mmCIF file of C-alpha atoms in Angstrom:
data_model
loop_
_atom_site.group_PDB
_atom_site.id
_atom_site.type_symbol
_atom_site.label_atom_id
_atom_site.label_comp_id
_atom_site.label_asym_id
_atom_site.label_seq_id
_atom_site.Cartn_x
_atom_site.Cartn_y
_atom_site.Cartn_z
ATOM 1 C CA MET A 1 0.000 0.000 0.000
ATOM 2 C CA ASP A 2 1.557 3.271 -1.169
ATOM 3 C CA SER A 3 -0.536 5.851 0.588
ATOM 4 C CA GLU A 4 -0.815 8.713 3.013
ATOM 5 C CA ALA A 5 -1.274 6.162 5.783
ATOM 6 C CA GLU A 6 1.914 4.316 4.836
ATOM 7 C CA ARG A 7 3.927 7.532 4.716
ATOM 8 C CA SER A 8 2.476 8.946 7.916
ATOM 9 C CA GLY A 9 2.788 5.964 10.219
ATOM 10 C CA ARG A 10 0.438 3.930 12.374
ATOM 11 C CA VAL A 11 -3.120 3.273 11.275
ATOM 12 C CA ALA A 12 -5.469 3.464 14.274
ATOM 13 C CA TYR A 13 -9.161 2.659 14.442
ATOM 14 C CA SER A 14 -10.330 4.220 17.727
ATOM 15 C CA PHE A 15 -11.675 7.750 18.110
ATOM 16 C CA PRO A 16 -12.400 10.111 21.030
ATOM 17 C CA ALA A 17 -15.804 9.641 22.659
ATOM 18 C CA GLY A 18 -18.483 11.715 20.960
ATOM 19 C CA THR A 19 -16.984 11.473 17.479
ATOM 20 C CA PHE A 20 -19.983 9.431 16.265
ATOM 21 C CA ASP A 21 -23.624 9.818 17.249
ATOM 22 C CA LEU A 22 -25.957 7.525 15.314
ATOM 23 C CA GLN A 23 -28.814 8.391 17.660
ATOM 24 C CA HIS A 24 -28.578 12.017 16.577
ATOM 25 C CA THR A 25 -28.187 11.460 12.832
ATOM 26 C CA GLN A 26 -30.505 8.431 12.464
ATOM 27 C CA GLY A 27 -32.557 8.479 15.652
ATOM 28 C CA ASN A 28 -35.741 6.970 14.209
ATOM 29 C CA LEU A 29 -33.837 4.115 12.563
ATOM 30 C CA CYS A 30 -31.161 3.522 15.172
ATOM 31 C CA LEU A 31 -31.186 0.760 17.800
ATOM 32 C CA ALA A 32 -29.024 0.467 20.912
ATOM 33 C CA SER A 33 -27.838 -2.357 23.140
ATOM 34 C CA GLU A 34 -29.336 -2.661 26.630
ATOM 35 C CA ASP A 35 -26.315 -1.031 28.253
ATOM 36 C CA GLY A 36 -26.170 1.701 25.599
ATOM 37 C CA SER A 37 -22.553 0.907 24.661
ATOM 38 C CA THR A 38 -23.427 -0.106 21.097
ATOM 39 C CA THR A 39 -25.651 1.643 18.569
ATOM 40 C CA TYR A 40 -26.407 0.372 15.108
ATOM 41 C CA VAL A 41 -28.564 0.929 12.059
ATOM 42 C CA GLY A 42 -29.556 -1.424 9.253
ATOM 43 C CA LEU A 43 -28.348 -0.691 5.727
ATOM 44 C CA ARG A 44 -30.159 -1.067 2.432
ATOM 45 C CA LEU A 45 -29.116 -4.268 0.665
ATOM 46 C CA GLN A 46 -27.942 -2.689 -2.569
ATOM 47 C CA TRP A 47 -24.507 -4.234 -2.587
ATOM 48 C CA VAL A 48 -23.042 -2.597 -5.692
ATOM 49 C CA ARG A 49 -24.128 0.906 -4.673
ATOM 50 C CA LEU A 50 -23.070 0.324 -1.075
ATOM 51 C CA PHE A 51 -19.536 -0.740 -2.015
ATOM 52 C CA GLU A 52 -19.254 2.184 -4.410
ATOM 53 C CA MET A 53 -19.710 4.436 -1.369
ATOM 54 C CA VAL A 54 -17.243 2.358 0.691
ATOM 55 C CA ARG A 55 -14.520 3.574 -1.679
ATOM 56 C CA HIS A 56 -15.117 7.136 -0.513
ATOM 57 C CA LEU A 57 -14.387 6.192 3.099
ATOM 58 C CA HIS A 58 -10.697 6.379 2.063
ATOM 59 C CA VAL A 59 -8.660 4.112 4.404
ATOM 60 C CA VAL A 60 -10.517 1.307 6.191
ATOM 61 C CA LEU A 61 -9.447 -1.868 7.978
ATOM 62 C CA GLY A 62 -11.082 -4.883 6.306
ATOM 63 C CA ALA A 63 -11.400 -7.856 8.662
ATOM 64 C CA ALA A 64 -12.742 -11.375 8.122
ATOM 65 C CA ALA A 65 -12.654 -14.652 10.037
ATOM 66 C CA SER A 66 -13.006 -18.321 9.184
ATOM 67 C CA GLY A 67 -12.082 -21.386 11.186
ATOM 68 C CA PRO A 68 -9.326 -20.554 13.709
ATOM 69 C CA ILE A 69 -7.991 -17.562 11.747
ATOM 70 C CA SER A 70 -9.099 -13.947 11.624
ATOM 71 C CA LEU A 71 -7.252 -11.582 9.305
ATOM 72 C CA ALA A 72 -7.364 -7.806 8.903
ATOM 73 C CA ASP A 73 -5.795 -5.683 6.182
ATOM 74 C CA THR A 74 -5.651 -1.949 5.518
ATOM 75 C CA TRP A 75 -7.500 -0.953 2.353
ATOM 76 C CA GLU A 76 -7.134 2.468 0.733
ATOM 77 C CA ARG A 77 -10.091 3.510 -1.440
ATOM 78 C CA PRO A 78 -11.032 -0.098 -2.293
ATOM 79 C CA ASP A 79 -12.477 -0.134 -5.791
ATOM 80 C CA PHE A 80 -14.830 -3.124 -5.921
ATOM 81 C CA THR A 81 -15.946 -3.883 -9.458
ATOM 82 C CA LEU A 82 -18.878 -6.097 -10.387
ATOM 83 C CA PHE A 83 -17.978 -8.916 -12.758
ATOM 84 C CA PRO A 84 -21.294 -9.818 -14.464
ATOM 85 C CA GLY A 85 -22.429 -13.396 -14.096
ATOM 86 C CA THR A 86 -20.198 -14.192 -11.117
ATOM 87 C CA GLY A 87 -22.139 -12.819 -8.163
ATOM 88 C CA CYS A 88 -18.846 -11.311 -6.954
ATOM 89 C CA LEU A 89 -17.301 -7.887 -6.533
ATOM 90 C CA TYR A 90 -13.513 -7.721 -6.975
ATOM 91 C CA ASP A 91 -10.931 -5.202 -5.796
ATOM 92 C CA LEU A 92 -7.937 -5.537 -8.101
ATOM 93 C CA GLU A 93 -5.587 -3.723 -5.691
ATOM 94 C CA SER A 94 -6.062 -6.040 -2.705
ATOM 95 C CA ALA A 95 -7.389 -9.061 -4.693
ATOM 96 C CA ALA A 96 -10.275 -9.252 -2.217
ATOM 97 C CA GLU A 97 -13.603 -10.678 -3.357
ATOM 98 C CA ILE A 98 -17.055 -9.919 -1.978
ATOM 99 C CA LYS A 99 -19.332 -12.885 -2.697
ATOM 100 C CA TRP A 100 -22.415 -10.730 -2.432
ATOM 101 C CA HIS A 101 -24.844 -13.453 -3.532
ATOM 102 C CA HIS A 102 -24.163 -15.053 -0.117
ATOM 103 C CA LEU A 103 -24.749 -11.834 1.858
ATOM 104 C CA ALA A 104 -28.072 -11.274 3.638
ATOM 105 C CA SER A 105 -27.650 -8.164 5.798
ATOM 106 C CA ALA A 106 -25.410 -5.221 6.657
ATOM 107 C CA ILE A 107 -25.330 -2.778 9.562
ATOM 108 C CA ALA A 108 -23.407 0.316 10.583
ATOM 109 C CA VAL A 109 -22.165 0.010 14.173
ATOM 110 C CA VAL A 110 -20.691 2.411 16.724
ATOM 111 C CA ASP A 111 -19.181 0.931 19.902
ATOM 112 C CA ASP A 112 -18.354 3.021 22.978
ATOM 113 C CA HIS A 113 -15.321 1.951 25.013
ATOM 114 C CA GLY A 114 -15.094 4.444 27.862
ATOM 115 C CA HIS A 115 -13.342 7.478 26.428
ATOM 116 C CA GLN A 116 -12.975 5.873 22.996
ATOM 117 C CA GLN A 117 -15.279 4.878 20.141
ATOM 118 C CA THR A 118 -14.986 2.569 17.134
ATOM 119 C CA ALA A 119 -17.168 2.643 14.018
ATOM 120 C CA SER A 120 -17.646 -0.058 11.418
ATOM 121 C CA ILE A 121 -19.818 -1.524 8.688
ATOM 122 C CA GLN A 122 -20.539 -5.206 9.222
ATOM 123 C CA PHE A 123 -21.834 -7.812 6.756
ATOM 124 C CA PHE A 124 -23.587 -11.120 7.511
ATOM 125 C CA ASP A 125 -24.372 -14.235 5.477
ATOM 126 C CA ARG A 126 -27.719 -16.000 5.138
ATOM 127 C CA GLN A 127 -27.052 -18.023 8.308
ATOM 128 C CA GLY A 128 -26.494 -14.817 10.297
ATOM 129 C CA ARG A 129 -22.726 -15.314 10.574
ATOM 130 C CA GLY A 130 -20.403 -12.341 10.345
ATOM 131 C CA CYS A 131 -18.474 -12.303 7.035
ATOM 132 C CA LEU A 132 -16.724 -8.959 6.858
ATOM 133 C CA LYS A 133 -16.120 -5.921 9.066
ATOM 134 C CA LEU A 134 -14.906 -2.603 7.643
ATOM 135 C CA MET A 135 -13.523 -0.492 10.472
ATOM 136 C CA LEU A 136 -12.983 3.248 10.130
ATOM 137 C CA THR A 137 -9.435 4.449 10.768
ATOM 138 C CA ASN A 138 -7.704 7.720 11.575
ATOM 139 C CA PHE A 139 -7.311 8.155 7.797
ATOM 140 C CA SER A 140 -11.001 7.586 7.006
ATOM 141 C CA ASP A 141 -13.372 10.256 5.713
ATOM 142 C CA LEU A 142 -15.915 10.553 8.529
ATOM 143 C CA ASP A 143 -18.215 12.767 6.461
ATOM 144 C CA ALA A 144 -18.355 10.041 3.812
ATOM 145 C CA PHE A 145 -19.342 7.552 6.557
ATOM 146 C CA ASP A 146 -22.194 9.866 7.567
ATOM 147 C CA ARG A 147 -23.327 10.208 3.947
ATOM 148 C CA LEU A 148 -23.256 6.435 3.463
ATOM 149 C CA ILE A 149 -25.475 5.892 6.478
ATOM 150 C CA LYS A 150 -27.947 8.593 5.442
ATOM 151 C CA LYS A 151 -28.125 7.136 1.935
ATOM 152 C CA HIS A 152 -28.536 3.467 2.891
ATOM 153 C CA ALA A 153 -30.131 3.434 6.366
ATOM 154 C CA VAL A 154 -33.406 1.486 6.577
ATOM 155 C CA PRO A 155 -35.682 0.327 9.418
ATOM 156 C CA PHE A 156 -34.784 -3.119 10.716
ATOM 157 C CA ASP A 157 -38.321 -4.348 10.085
ATOM 158 C CA SER A 158 -38.521 -2.921 6.552
ATOM 159 C CA GLY A 159 -38.591 -6.383 5.013
ATOM 160 C CA VAL A 160 -36.198 -5.368 2.222
ATOM 161 C CA GLU A 161 -34.844 -8.458 0.508
ATOM 162 C CA PRO A 162 -31.235 -8.808 -0.685
ATOM 163 C CA GLU A 163 -30.548 -8.295 -4.364
ATOM 164 C CA GLU A 164 -30.967 -11.476 -6.377
ATOM 165 C CA PRO A 165 -27.735 -13.318 -7.195
ATOM 166 C CA LEU A 166 -26.436 -13.235 -10.726
ATOM 167 C CA CYS A 167 -25.180 -16.797 -10.733
ATOM 168 C CA SER A 168 -27.060 -20.059 -11.049
ATOM 169 C CA GLY A 169 -27.178 -22.801 -8.458
ATOM 170 C CA CYS A 170 -24.238 -25.053 -7.719
ATOM 171 C CA LYS A 171 -23.626 -28.102 -9.826
ATOM 172 C CA PRO A 172 -23.720 -31.470 -8.082
ATOM 173 C CA ALA A 173 -20.488 -32.679 -6.526
ATOM 174 C CA ALA A 174 -18.380 -35.168 -8.383
ATOM 175 C CA LYS A 175 -18.976 -38.659 -7.016
ATOM 176 C CA ALA A 176 -15.493 -39.977 -7.599
ATOM 177 C CA ALA A 177 -12.140 -39.128 -9.119
ATOM 178 C CA ASP A 178 -9.075 -41.281 -9.580
ATOM 179 C CA ALA A 179 -5.709 -40.258 -8.157
ATOM 180 C CA GLU A 180 -4.030 -39.849 -11.549
ATOM 181 C CA LEU A 181 -6.640 -37.321 -12.712
ATOM 182 C CA VAL A 182 -6.585 -35.410 -9.410
ATOM 183 C CA ARG A 183 -2.784 -35.271 -9.405
ATOM 184 C CA ARG A 184 -2.749 -33.836 -12.955
ATOM 185 C CA LEU A 185 -5.408 -31.248 -12.102
ATOM 186 C CA TRP A 186 -3.586 -30.405 -8.893
ATOM 187 C CA ARG A 187 -0.568 -29.185 -10.857
ATOM 188 C CA ASP A 188 -2.877 -27.065 -13.036
ATOM 189 C CA ALA A 189 -4.566 -25.643 -9.923
ATOM 190 C CA ALA A 190 -1.312 -23.870 -9.028
ATOM 191 C CA ARG A 191 -2.323 -21.146 -11.489
ATOM 192 C CA SER A 192 -5.483 -20.262 -9.527
ATOM 193 C CA ARG A 193 -6.017 -19.184 -5.966
ATOM 194 C CA PRO A 194 -7.037 -21.912 -3.485
ATOM 195 C CA ASP A 195 -10.794 -22.390 -3.367
ATOM 196 C CA ASP A 196 -13.328 -24.811 -1.930
ATOM 197 C CA HIS A 197 -13.360 -26.818 -5.136
ATOM 198 C CA LEU A 198 -10.651 -28.240 -7.365
ATOM 199 C CA PRO A 199 -10.641 -26.550 -10.802
ATOM 200 C CA GLY A 200 -11.317 -28.993 -13.605
ATOM 201 C CA LEU A 201 -13.724 -31.304 -11.771
ATOM 202 C CA SER A 202 -17.351 -30.276 -11.428
ATOM 203 C CA ARG A 203 -17.735 -29.110 -7.804
ATOM 204 C CA PHE A 204 -15.186 -31.657 -6.540
ATOM 205 C CA LYS A 205 -14.114 -30.489 -3.101
ATOM 206 C CA ARG A 206 -10.487 -29.488 -2.748
ATOM 207 C CA ARG A 207 -10.307 -31.152 0.672
ATOM 208 C CA GLU A 208 -11.405 -34.477 -0.852
ATOM 209 C CA ALA A 209 -8.604 -34.208 -3.398
ATOM 210 C CA LEU A 210 -5.781 -33.814 -0.884
ATOM 211 C CA PRO A 211 -5.404 -37.512 0.085
ATOM 212 C CA LEU A 212 -5.344 -38.388 -3.640
ATOM 213 C CA VAL A 213 -2.572 -36.074 -4.832
ATOM 214 C CA GLY A 214 0.197 -38.026 -3.091
ATOM 215 C CA ALA A 215 2.157 -37.696 0.147
ATOM 216 C CA ASP A 216 4.871 -35.676 -1.600
ATOM 217 C CA LEU A 217 2.368 -32.925 -2.470
ATOM 218 C CA ALA A 218 -0.056 -32.877 0.490
ATOM 219 C CA TRP A 219 -0.083 -34.181 4.046
ATOM 220 C CA ASP A 220 -2.153 -33.757 7.187
ATOM 221 C CA CYS A 221 -0.472 -31.719 9.939
ATOM 222 C CA GLN A 222 -0.790 -31.696 13.691
ATOM 223 C CA GLY A 223 -2.903 -28.950 15.254
ATOM 224 C CA MET A 224 -0.007 -26.969 16.748
ATOM 225 C CA VAL A 225 1.532 -26.379 13.321
ATOM 226 C CA VAL A 226 -0.285 -23.058 12.783
ATOM 227 C CA MET A 227 0.969 -21.512 16.012
ATOM 228 C CA ARG A 228 4.492 -22.836 15.484
ATOM 229 C CA ALA A 229 4.620 -21.621 11.863
ATOM 230 C CA LEU A 230 3.504 -18.128 12.872
ATOM 231 C CA GLU A 231 6.070 -18.027 15.674
ATOM 232 C CA ILE A 232 8.854 -18.957 13.223
ATOM 233 C CA ALA A 233 7.582 -16.384 10.719
ATOM 234 C CA THR A 234 7.728 -13.728 13.449
ATOM 235 C CA ALA A 235 11.196 -14.710 14.689
ATOM 236 C CA GLN A 236 12.666 -14.715 11.163
ATOM 237 C CA SER A 237 10.534 -11.895 9.656
ATOM 238 C CA ILE A 238 9.240 -14.196 6.915
ATOM 239 C CA PRO A 239 7.024 -12.314 4.434
ATOM 240 C CA LEU A 240 3.800 -14.272 3.994
ATOM 241 C CA ARG A 241 0.753 -14.219 1.792
ATOM 242 C CA CYS A 242 -2.261 -14.982 3.950
ATOM 243 C CA ALA A 243 -5.945 -15.286 3.112
ATOM 244 C CA VAL A 244 -9.254 -15.924 4.845
ATOM 245 C CA ASN A 245 -12.157 -17.470 2.956
ATOM 246 C CA ASN A 246 -15.734 -17.566 4.250
ATOM 247 C CA GLN A 247 -19.260 -17.530 2.815
ATOM 248 C CA GLY A 248 -19.217 -13.827 2.032
ATOM 249 C CA VAL A 249 -15.617 -12.803 1.365
ATOM 250 C CA PHE A 250 -12.185 -13.900 0.206
ATOM 251 C CA LEU A 251 -9.715 -11.603 1.978
ATOM 252 C CA PRO A 252 -5.993 -11.921 1.136
ATOM 253 C CA ALA A 253 -3.238 -9.820 2.697
ATOM 254 C CA PRO A 254 0.548 -9.483 2.619
ATOM 255 C CA PHE A 255 1.747 -10.193 6.126
ATOM 256 C CA THR A 256 5.230 -9.960 7.647
ATOM 257 C CA PRO A 257 4.728 -10.447 11.399
ATOM 258 C CA THR A 258 6.905 -8.318 13.672
ATOM 259 C CA HIS A 259 5.536 -9.314 17.084
ATOM 260 C CA TRP A 260 2.619 -11.068 18.722
ATOM 261 C CA HIS A 261 0.560 -10.637 21.864
ATOM 262 C CA PRO A 262 -2.144 -12.683 23.626
ATOM 263 C CA CYS A 263 -5.634 -11.201 23.411
ATOM 264 C CA GLU A 264 -9.104 -12.138 24.571
ATOM 265 C CA ALA A 265 -9.780 -14.029 21.328
ATOM 266 C CA GLY A 266 -6.438 -15.874 21.157
ATOM 267 C CA GLN A 267 -2.968 -14.857 19.923
ATOM 268 C CA THR A 268 -2.676 -11.851 17.609
ATOM 269 C CA PHE A 269 0.311 -11.427 15.298
ATOM 270 C CA PHE A 270 1.008 -7.907 14.020
ATOM 271 C CA SER A 271 2.573 -6.429 10.903
ATOM 272 C CA PRO A 272 2.627 -2.699 10.041
ATOM 273 C CA PHE A 273 -0.699 -2.635 8.141
ATOM 274 C CA SER A 274 -2.322 -6.001 8.824
ATOM 275 C CA GLN A 275 -2.881 -8.384 11.696
ATOM 276 C CA LEU A 276 -3.754 -12.049 12.119
ATOM 277 C CA THR A 277 -5.361 -13.719 15.122
ATOM 278 C CA LEU A 278 -5.141 -17.423 15.851
ATOM 279 C CA ARG A 279 -8.407 -17.750 17.709
ATOM 280 C CA HIS A 280 -9.435 -19.997 20.590
ATOM 281 C CA ASN A 281 -11.848 -21.737 18.251
ATOM 282 C CA ARG A 282 -13.934 -24.567 19.684
ATOM 283 C CA GLU A 283 -15.135 -25.725 16.269
ATOM 284 C CA PRO A 284 -13.119 -28.617 14.783
ATOM 285 C CA TRP A 285 -10.637 -27.822 12.017
ATOM 286 C CA GLU A 286 -7.621 -29.396 10.369
ATOM 287 C CA ALA A 287 -4.445 -28.178 8.694
ATOM 288 C CA TRP A 288 -2.736 -29.538 5.575
ATOM 289 C CA ALA A 289 0.648 -28.741 4.081
ATOM 290 C CA THR A 290 0.516 -28.595 0.282
ATOM 291 C CA ARG A 291 2.625 -27.810 -2.755
ATOM 292 C CA HIS A 292 1.951 -28.178 -6.473
ATOM 293 C CA SER A 293 5.276 -29.580 -7.616
ATOM 294 C CA SER A 294 7.584 -32.117 -6.015
ATOM 295 C CA TRP A 295 10.487 -30.462 -7.840
ATOM 296 C CA PRO A 296 12.334 -28.442 -6.728
ATOM 297 C CA ILE A 297 12.066 -30.035 -3.320
ATOM 298 C CA GLN A 298 12.396 -26.581 -1.681
ATOM 299 C CA SER A 299 9.289 -25.178 -3.347
ATOM 300 C CA ARG A 300 7.200 -23.079 -0.957
ATOM 301 C CA LEU A 301 4.774 -25.064 1.165
ATOM 302 C CA THR A 302 1.303 -23.693 1.755
ATOM 303 C CA LEU A 303 -0.550 -24.206 5.012
ATOM 304 C CA GLU A 304 -4.241 -24.817 4.246
ATOM 305 C CA ILE A 305 -6.856 -24.833 7.014
ATOM 306 C CA TYR A 306 -10.243 -26.554 6.623
ATOM 307 C CA ASP A 307 -13.346 -26.617 8.795
ATOM 308 C CA ASP A 308 -15.279 -29.724 9.809
ATOM 309 C CA ASP A 309 -17.351 -29.561 6.600
ATOM 310 C CA GLY A 310 -14.218 -29.686 4.454
ATOM 311 C CA LEU A 311 -14.479 -26.034 3.407
ATOM 312 C CA LEU A 312 -11.299 -24.024 2.960
ATOM 313 C CA CYS A 313 -10.961 -21.427 5.743
ATOM 314 C CA SER A 314 -7.461 -19.970 5.416
ATOM 315 C CA THR A 315 -4.130 -20.242 3.607
ATOM 316 C CA LEU A 316 -0.636 -19.110 4.628
ATOM 317 C CA THR A 317 2.457 -19.344 2.426
ATOM 318 C CA PRO A 318 5.816 -17.558 2.067
ATOM 319 C CA ALA A 319 5.661 -14.628 -0.352
ATOM 320 C CA GLN A 320 7.754 -14.538 -3.513
ATOM 321 C CA GLU A 321 10.246 -12.188 -1.878
ATOM 322 C CA ALA A 322 11.005 -14.648 0.938
ATOM 323 C CA SER A 323 14.644 -15.785 0.940
ATOM 324 C CA ASP A 324 15.727 -19.414 0.556
ATOM 325 C CA ILE A 325 16.652 -19.482 4.253
ATOM 326 C CA GLN A 326 13.201 -18.200 5.235
ATOM 327 C CA VAL A 327 11.436 -20.693 2.950
ATOM 328 C CA HIS A 328 13.530 -23.518 4.413
ATOM 329 C CA ALA A 329 12.599 -22.489 7.975
ATOM 330 C CA TRP A 330 8.899 -22.360 7.078
ATOM 331 C CA ASN A 331 8.963 -25.686 5.221
ATOM 332 C CA SER A 332 10.801 -27.379 8.083
ATOM 333 C CA VAL A 333 8.007 -26.530 10.502
ATOM 334 C CA LEU A 334 5.328 -27.976 8.226
ATOM 335 C CA LYS A 335 7.357 -31.125 7.590
ATOM 336 C CA SER A 336 8.036 -31.681 11.295
ATOM 337 C CA HIS A 337 4.301 -31.584 12.120
ATOM 338 C CA ARG A 338 3.306 -34.255 9.615
ATOM 339 C CA GLN A 339 0.636 -36.593 11.022
ATOM 340 C CA MET A 340 1.920 -40.157 11.244
#
C-alpha cells in the first residue's frame, strides 16, 4: 500500500468519545444495546451501490474470520468492481472478493469503550454469521461515513430483501475421481487461488482431493503447526501471503509479522498494516501442508486450514520475496508436524 497512511505511520481505528452519534443522525432508525454501549442501524441491501460508497471512506481496515484464523488488512479507497455473471465484486488492488450473492444483511455500528469509540460496517451471510467488518481508521473520511449511512439506512423491520444473485445454483459434486486425474489437475490448480473446489472437476471439493494427490504434495499436519509456523515467521521476519475465505468474502493480505501478543480471542500477530489472530476456536478444524510440484524439493509449502465440513478457511504461504533461508525455515516446521 503506497498511501498517506503508509507515509504517515500507524493506522489506528479508535476515536475520542463523541466522534460518532448515530442516535442524533438516524434516531428513528437507530437501535441500541441494553447497556447503551453499542448503537447500530440497518443498511439497504444494494450491494453494488453500497460498495461504491465504501470507496469514498478512504482508508478502512477490512477484517474477516473463518475457522481458527481472523485476518485484517488496511485498504485504501477499495475499488470493488462487479464482474457480471459471477455474483462477486472484486478489488484488483487487494485481490479481495465480496461474494455478495451469499450476503443477507449489513449494519453500521458504533461501539463506545469508555473514552474511545470505534465505528464499522458489518456484513452477515444468510445463516447470520459475520463475514466482513470494515472499520474506520484515523485516515477515514468521517463525512463520507455519515453520507453512506444517510443514503442506505433502513428500518430493521422494513422487510427489504437482498438483491438477487447473478449466478445459477451449484452443480452437483463429483462422485469420484481417480488419483491420476486429481494429481494432474492439482498441478494445473497452481495457477489459480485456493478455493473450496478443485478446478477442472465439477464441484469436486479441494479437501477431498488432498489424500489423492500423493504424500509428496499434500499431508495432514498436527494442530499446533499453525501456532508454530507463525512463531517462526515472526522470529525470522518471513514475508507471507495470507488469506481468509468464508461464505461472504475472500480476503488476502501481505503479512510480515513483527511481534505477537495474547488477546481475549487468542494470539494476535502484528505487521505494520495487517494483523492475524489465531483464535481460541472450539469448532473442529484441520491443517494440511501442500505444494503443487515435487520439484524443486524446496518449493514453498502452503498451510491450508479446513473446517469440519471440508471447506477451505485460510491459507498461509511464504511470499515470492522470501529468501531461501526463510522458505527452508517455514517448510521445516510444516514437515516436522506431519501426522503419522
